[in-house]
mmCIF file with all atom_site columns, C-alpha atoms in Angstrom:
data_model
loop_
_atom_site.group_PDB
_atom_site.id
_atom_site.type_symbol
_atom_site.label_atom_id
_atom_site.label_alt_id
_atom_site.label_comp_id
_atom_site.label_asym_id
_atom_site.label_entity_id
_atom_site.label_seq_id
_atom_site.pdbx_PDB_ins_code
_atom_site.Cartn_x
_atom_site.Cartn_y
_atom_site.Cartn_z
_atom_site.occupancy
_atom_site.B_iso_or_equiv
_atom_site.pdbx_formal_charge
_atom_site.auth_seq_id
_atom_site.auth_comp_id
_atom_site.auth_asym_id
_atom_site.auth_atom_id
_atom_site.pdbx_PDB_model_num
ATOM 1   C CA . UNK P 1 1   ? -37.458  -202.471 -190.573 1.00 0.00 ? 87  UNK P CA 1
ATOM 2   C CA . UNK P 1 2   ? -40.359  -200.334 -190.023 1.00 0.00 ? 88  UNK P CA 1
ATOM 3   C CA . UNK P 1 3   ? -43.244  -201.653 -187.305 1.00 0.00 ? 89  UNK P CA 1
ATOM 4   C CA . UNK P 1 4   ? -46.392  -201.650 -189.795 1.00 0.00 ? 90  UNK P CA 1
ATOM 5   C CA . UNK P 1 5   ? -48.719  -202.874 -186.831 1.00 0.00 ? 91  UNK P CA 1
ATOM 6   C CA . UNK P 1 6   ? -51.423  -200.467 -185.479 1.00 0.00 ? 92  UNK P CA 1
ATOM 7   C CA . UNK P 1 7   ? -50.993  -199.117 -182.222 1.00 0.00 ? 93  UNK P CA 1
ATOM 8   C CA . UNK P 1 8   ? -53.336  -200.242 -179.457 1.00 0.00 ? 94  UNK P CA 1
ATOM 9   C CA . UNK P 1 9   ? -55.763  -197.029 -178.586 1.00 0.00 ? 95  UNK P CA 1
ATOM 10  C CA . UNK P 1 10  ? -55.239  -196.165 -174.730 1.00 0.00 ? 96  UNK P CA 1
ATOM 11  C CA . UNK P 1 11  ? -58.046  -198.130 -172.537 1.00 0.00 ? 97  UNK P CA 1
ATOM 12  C CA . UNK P 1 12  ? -60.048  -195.248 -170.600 1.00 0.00 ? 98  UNK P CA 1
ATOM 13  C CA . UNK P 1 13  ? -59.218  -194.173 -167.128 1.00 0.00 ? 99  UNK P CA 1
ATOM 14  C CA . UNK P 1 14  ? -59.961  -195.944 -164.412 1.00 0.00 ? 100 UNK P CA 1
ATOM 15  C CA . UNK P 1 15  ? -62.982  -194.790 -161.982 1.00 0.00 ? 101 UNK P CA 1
ATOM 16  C CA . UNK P 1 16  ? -60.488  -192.707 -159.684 1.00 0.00 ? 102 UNK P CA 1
ATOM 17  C CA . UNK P 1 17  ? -61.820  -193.692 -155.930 1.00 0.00 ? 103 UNK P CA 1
ATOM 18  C CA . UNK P 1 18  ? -65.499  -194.378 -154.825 1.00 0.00 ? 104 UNK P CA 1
ATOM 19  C CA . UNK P 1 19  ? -68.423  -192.523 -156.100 1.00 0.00 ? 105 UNK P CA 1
ATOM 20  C CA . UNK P 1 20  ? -68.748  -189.012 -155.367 1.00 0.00 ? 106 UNK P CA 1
ATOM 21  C CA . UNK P 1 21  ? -72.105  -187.256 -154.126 1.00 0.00 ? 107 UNK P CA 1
ATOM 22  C CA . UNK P 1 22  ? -72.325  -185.774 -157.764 1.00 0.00 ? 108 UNK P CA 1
ATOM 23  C CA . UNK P 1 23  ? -72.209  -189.124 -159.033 1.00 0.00 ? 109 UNK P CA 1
ATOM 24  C CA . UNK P 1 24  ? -75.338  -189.913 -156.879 1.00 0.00 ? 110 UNK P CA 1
ATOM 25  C CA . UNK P 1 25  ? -76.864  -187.163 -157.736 1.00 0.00 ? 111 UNK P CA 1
ATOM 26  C CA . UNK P 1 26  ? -76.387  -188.196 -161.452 1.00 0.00 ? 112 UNK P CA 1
ATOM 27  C CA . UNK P 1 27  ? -77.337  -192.276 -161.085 1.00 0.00 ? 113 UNK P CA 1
ATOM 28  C CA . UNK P 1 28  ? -80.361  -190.267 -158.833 1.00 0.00 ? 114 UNK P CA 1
ATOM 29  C CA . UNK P 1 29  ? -81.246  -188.428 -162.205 1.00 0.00 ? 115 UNK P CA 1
ATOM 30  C CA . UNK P 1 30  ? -80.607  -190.862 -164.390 1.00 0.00 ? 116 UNK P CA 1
ATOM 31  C CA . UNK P 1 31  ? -82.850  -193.348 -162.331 1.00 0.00 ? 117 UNK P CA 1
ATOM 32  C CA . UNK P 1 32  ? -85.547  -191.210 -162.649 1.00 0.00 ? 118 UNK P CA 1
ATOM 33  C CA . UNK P 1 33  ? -85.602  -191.525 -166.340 1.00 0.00 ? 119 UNK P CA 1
ATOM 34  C CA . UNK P 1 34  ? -85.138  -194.758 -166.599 1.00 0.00 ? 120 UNK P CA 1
ATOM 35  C CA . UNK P 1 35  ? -88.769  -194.775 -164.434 1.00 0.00 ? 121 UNK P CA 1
ATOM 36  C CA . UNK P 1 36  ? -90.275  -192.681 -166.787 1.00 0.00 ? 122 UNK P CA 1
ATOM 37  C CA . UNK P 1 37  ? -88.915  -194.849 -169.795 1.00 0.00 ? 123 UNK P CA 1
ATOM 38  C CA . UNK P 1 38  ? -90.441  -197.633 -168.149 1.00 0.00 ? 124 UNK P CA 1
ATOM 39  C CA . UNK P 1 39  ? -87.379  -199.686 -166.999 1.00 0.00 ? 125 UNK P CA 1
ATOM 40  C CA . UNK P 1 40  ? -88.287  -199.759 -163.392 1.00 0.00 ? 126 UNK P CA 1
ATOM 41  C CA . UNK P 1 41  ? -85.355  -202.695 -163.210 1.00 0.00 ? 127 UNK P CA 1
ATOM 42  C CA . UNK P 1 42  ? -82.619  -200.095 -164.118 1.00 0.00 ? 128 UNK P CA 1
ATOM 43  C CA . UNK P 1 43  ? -83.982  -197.417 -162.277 1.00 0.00 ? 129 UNK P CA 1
ATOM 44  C CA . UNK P 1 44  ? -83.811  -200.032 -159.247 1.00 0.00 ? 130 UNK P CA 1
ATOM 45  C CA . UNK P 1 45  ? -80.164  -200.904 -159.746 1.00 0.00 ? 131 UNK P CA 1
ATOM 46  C CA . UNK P 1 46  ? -78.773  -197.219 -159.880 1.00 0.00 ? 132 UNK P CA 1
ATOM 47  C CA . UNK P 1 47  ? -80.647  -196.450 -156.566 1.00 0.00 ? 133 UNK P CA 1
ATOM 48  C CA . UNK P 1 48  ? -79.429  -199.358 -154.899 1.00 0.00 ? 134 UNK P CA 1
ATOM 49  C CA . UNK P 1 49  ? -75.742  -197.887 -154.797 1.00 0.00 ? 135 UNK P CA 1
ATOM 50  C CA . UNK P 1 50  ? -77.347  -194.185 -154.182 1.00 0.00 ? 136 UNK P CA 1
ATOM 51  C CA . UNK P 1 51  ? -79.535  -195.572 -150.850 1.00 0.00 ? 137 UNK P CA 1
ATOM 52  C CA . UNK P 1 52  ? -76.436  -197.840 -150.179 1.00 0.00 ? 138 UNK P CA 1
ATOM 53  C CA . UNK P 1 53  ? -74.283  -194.235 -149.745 1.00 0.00 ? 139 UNK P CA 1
ATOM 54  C CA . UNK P 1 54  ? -77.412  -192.430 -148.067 1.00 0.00 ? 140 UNK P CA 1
ATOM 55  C CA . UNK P 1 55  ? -79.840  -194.913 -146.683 1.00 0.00 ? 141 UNK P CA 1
ATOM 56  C CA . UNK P 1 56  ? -81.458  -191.675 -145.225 1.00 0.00 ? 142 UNK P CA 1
ATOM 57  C CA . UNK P 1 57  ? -82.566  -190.227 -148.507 1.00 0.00 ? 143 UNK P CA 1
ATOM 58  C CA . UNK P 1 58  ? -86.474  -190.596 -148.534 1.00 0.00 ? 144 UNK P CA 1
ATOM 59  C CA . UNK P 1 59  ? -86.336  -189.146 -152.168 1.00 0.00 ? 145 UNK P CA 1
ATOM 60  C CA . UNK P 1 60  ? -84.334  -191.879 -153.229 1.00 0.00 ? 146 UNK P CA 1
ATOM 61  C CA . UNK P 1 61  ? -85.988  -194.300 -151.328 1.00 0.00 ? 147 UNK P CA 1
ATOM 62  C CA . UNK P 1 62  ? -89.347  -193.376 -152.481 1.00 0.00 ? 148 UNK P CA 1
ATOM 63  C CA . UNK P 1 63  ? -87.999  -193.463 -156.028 1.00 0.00 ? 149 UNK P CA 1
ATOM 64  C CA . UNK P 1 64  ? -87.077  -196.892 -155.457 1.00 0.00 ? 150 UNK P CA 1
ATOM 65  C CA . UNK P 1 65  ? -90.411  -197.825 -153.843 1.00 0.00 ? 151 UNK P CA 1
ATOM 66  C CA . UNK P 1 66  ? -91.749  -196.504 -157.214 1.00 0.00 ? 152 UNK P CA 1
ATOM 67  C CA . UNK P 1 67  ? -89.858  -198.682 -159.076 1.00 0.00 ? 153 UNK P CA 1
ATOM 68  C CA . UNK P 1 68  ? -90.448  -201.382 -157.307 1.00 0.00 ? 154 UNK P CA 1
ATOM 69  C CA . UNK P 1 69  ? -93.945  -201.181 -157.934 1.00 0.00 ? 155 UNK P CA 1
ATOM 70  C CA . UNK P 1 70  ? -93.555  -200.649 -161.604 1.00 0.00 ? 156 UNK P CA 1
ATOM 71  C CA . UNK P 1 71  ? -92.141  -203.701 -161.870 1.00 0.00 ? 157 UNK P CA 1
ATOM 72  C CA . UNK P 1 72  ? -94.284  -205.498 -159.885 1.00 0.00 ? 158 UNK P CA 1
ATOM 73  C CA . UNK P 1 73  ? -91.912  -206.195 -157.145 1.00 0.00 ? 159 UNK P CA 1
ATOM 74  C CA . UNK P 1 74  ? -94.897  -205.800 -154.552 1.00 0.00 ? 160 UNK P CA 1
ATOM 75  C CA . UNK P 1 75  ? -92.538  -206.657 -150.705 1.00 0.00 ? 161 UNK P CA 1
ATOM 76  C CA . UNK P 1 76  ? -89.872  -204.366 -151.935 1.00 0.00 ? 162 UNK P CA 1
ATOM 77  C CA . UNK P 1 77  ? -92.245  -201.875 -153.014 1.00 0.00 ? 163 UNK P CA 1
ATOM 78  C CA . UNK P 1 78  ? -94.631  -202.045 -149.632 1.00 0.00 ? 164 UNK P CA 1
ATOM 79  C CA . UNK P 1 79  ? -90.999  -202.282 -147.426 1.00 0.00 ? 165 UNK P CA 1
ATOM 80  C CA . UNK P 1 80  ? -89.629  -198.779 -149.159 1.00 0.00 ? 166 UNK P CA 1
ATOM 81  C CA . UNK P 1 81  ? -92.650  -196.915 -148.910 1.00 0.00 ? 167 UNK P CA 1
ATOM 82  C CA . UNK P 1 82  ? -93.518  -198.492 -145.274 1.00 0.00 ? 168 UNK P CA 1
ATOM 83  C CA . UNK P 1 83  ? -90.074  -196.811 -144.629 1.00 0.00 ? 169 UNK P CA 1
ATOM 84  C CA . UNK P 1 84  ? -90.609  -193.499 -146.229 1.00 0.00 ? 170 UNK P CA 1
ATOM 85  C CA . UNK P 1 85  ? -93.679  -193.069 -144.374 1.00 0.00 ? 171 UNK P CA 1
ATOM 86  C CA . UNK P 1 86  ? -91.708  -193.785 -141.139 1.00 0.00 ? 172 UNK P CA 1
ATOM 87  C CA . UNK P 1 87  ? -89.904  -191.007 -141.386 1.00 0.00 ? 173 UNK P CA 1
ATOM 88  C CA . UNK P 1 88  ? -92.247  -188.775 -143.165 1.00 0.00 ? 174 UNK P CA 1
ATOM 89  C CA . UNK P 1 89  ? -96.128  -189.926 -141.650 1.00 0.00 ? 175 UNK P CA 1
ATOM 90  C CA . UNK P 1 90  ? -97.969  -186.987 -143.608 1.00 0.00 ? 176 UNK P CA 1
ATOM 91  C CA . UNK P 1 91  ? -96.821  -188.099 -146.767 1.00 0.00 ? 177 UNK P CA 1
ATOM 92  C CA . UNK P 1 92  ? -99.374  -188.034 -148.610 1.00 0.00 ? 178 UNK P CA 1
ATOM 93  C CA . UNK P 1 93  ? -97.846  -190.127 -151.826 1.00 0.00 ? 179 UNK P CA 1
ATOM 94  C CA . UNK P 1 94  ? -96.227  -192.566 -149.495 1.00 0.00 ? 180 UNK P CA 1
ATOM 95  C CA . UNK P 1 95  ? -99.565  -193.507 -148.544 1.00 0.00 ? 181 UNK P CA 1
ATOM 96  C CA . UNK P 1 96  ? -101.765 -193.126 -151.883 1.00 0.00 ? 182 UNK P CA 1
ATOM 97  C CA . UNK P 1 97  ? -98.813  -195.551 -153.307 1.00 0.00 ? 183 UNK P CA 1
ATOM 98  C CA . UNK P 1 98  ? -98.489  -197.969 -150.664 1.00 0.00 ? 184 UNK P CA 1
ATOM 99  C CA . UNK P 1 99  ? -102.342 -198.081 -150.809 1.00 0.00 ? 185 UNK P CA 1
ATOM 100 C CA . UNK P 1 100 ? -102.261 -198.863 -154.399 1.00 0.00 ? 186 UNK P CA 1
ATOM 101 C CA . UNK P 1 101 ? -99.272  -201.370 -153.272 1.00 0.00 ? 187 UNK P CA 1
ATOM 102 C CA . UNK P 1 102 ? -101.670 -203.396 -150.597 1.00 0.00 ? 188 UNK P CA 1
ATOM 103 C CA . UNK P 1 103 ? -104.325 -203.330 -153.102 1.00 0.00 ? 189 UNK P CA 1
ATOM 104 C CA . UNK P 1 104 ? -102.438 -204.928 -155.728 1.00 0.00 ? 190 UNK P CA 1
ATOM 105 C CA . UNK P 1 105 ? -101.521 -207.115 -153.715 1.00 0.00 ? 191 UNK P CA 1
ATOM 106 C CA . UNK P 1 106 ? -105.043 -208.176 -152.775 1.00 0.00 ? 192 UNK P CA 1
ATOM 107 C CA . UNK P 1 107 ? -104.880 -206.547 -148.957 1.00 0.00 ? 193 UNK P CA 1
ATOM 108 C CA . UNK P 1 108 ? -108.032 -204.018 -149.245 1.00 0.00 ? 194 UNK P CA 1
ATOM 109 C CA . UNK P 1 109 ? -108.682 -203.505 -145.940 1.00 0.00 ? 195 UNK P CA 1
ATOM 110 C CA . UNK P 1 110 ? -104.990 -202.026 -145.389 1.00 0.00 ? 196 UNK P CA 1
ATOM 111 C CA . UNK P 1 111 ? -105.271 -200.573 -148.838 1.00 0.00 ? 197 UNK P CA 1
ATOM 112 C CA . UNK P 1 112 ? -108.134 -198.373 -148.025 1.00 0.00 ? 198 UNK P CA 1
ATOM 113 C CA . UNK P 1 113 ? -106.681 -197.670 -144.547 1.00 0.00 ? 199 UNK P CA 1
ATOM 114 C CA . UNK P 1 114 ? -104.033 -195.839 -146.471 1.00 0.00 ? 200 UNK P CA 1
ATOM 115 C CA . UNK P 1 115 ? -106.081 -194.091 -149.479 1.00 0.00 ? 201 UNK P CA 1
ATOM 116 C CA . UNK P 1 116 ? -107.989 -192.571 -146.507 1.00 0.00 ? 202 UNK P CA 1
ATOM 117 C CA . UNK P 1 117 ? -105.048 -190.980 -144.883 1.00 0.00 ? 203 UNK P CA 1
ATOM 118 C CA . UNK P 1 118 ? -103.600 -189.750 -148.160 1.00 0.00 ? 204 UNK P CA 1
ATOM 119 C CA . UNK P 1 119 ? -107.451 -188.316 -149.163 1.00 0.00 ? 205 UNK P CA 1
ATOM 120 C CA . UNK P 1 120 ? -107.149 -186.259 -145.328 1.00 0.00 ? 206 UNK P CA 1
ATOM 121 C CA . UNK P 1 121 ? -103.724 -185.041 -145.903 1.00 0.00 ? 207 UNK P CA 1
ATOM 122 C CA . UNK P 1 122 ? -104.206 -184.083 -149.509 1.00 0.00 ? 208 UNK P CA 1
ATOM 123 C CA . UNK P 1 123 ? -107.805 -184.234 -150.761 1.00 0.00 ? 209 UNK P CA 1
ATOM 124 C CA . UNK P 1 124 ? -106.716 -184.378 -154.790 1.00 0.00 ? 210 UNK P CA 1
ATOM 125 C CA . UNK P 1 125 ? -109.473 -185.717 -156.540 1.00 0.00 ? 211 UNK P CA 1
ATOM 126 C CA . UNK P 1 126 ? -107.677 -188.808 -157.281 1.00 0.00 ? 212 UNK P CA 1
ATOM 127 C CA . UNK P 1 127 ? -107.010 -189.512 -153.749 1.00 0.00 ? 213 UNK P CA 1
ATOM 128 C CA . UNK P 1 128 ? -110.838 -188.428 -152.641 1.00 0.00 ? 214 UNK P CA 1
ATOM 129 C CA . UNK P 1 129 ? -111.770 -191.116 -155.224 1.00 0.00 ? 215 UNK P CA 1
ATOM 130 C CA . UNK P 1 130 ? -109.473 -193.657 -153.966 1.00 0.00 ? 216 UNK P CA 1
ATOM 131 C CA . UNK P 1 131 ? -111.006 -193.115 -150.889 1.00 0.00 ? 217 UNK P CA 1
ATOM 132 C CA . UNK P 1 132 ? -113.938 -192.964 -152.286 1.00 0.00 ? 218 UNK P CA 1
ATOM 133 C CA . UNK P 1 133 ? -114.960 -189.735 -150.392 1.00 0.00 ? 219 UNK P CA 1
ATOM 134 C CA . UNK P 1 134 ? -116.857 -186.731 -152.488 1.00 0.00 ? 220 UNK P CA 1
ATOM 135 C CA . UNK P 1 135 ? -115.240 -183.869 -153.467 1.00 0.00 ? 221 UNK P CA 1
#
């Protein structure tokens, strides 16, 4: 008698061993769009396993700080880019976005602090006006 039932499709492969740098360099990629689509949430959660694998990435971790902020996650966001600017003090983004972070957060006196060093070590007009220094 013939077997009228249909077969099962295959279930798909297994992840074969723990991510690869490629793969971070993908979730890394993919993170940033999820920024710029405005799901700073999922952005977060992909750069958690990247920072995880290479806690000495300051692009990632500055990504992260980024997201952080977009979401409103204010500690997370002031920790990352307090970190990034540890390791890279003439930052000049670290310090315009952890200034925006401390002001947000109601801390103006540290905010300015920090729009002041990101105005002398890169005097865009944004960061001049920040600063509130002339152009």
């Amino acid at each position: 008698m013939p077997d009228n039932t249909t077969p099962t499709p295959p279930s798909p492969p297994e992840p074969s061993g723990p991510p690869t740098p490629e793969t971070h360099v993908i979730d890394y990629r993919a993170a940033e769009q999820l920024l710029a689509a405005r799901d700073p949430r999922g952005a977060v959660r992909l750069l958690d396993s990247v920072i995880a694998a290479h806690p000495e990435n300051t692009a990632a971790r500055l990504l992260r700080a980024r997201a952080f902020f977009a979401a409103a996650q204010l500690r997370p966001a002031q920790l990352e880019f307090e970190l990034v600017l540890e390791r890279e003090p003439d930052n000049a983004f670290a310090h315009f976005a952890l200034a925006r972070t401390h002001e947000r957060s109601g801390r103006h006196e540290q905010a300015r602090r920090h729009f002041r060093l990101a105005a002398a070590l890169d005097p865009q007009p944004e960061y001049l006006a920040a600063a509130r220094f002339e152009g």
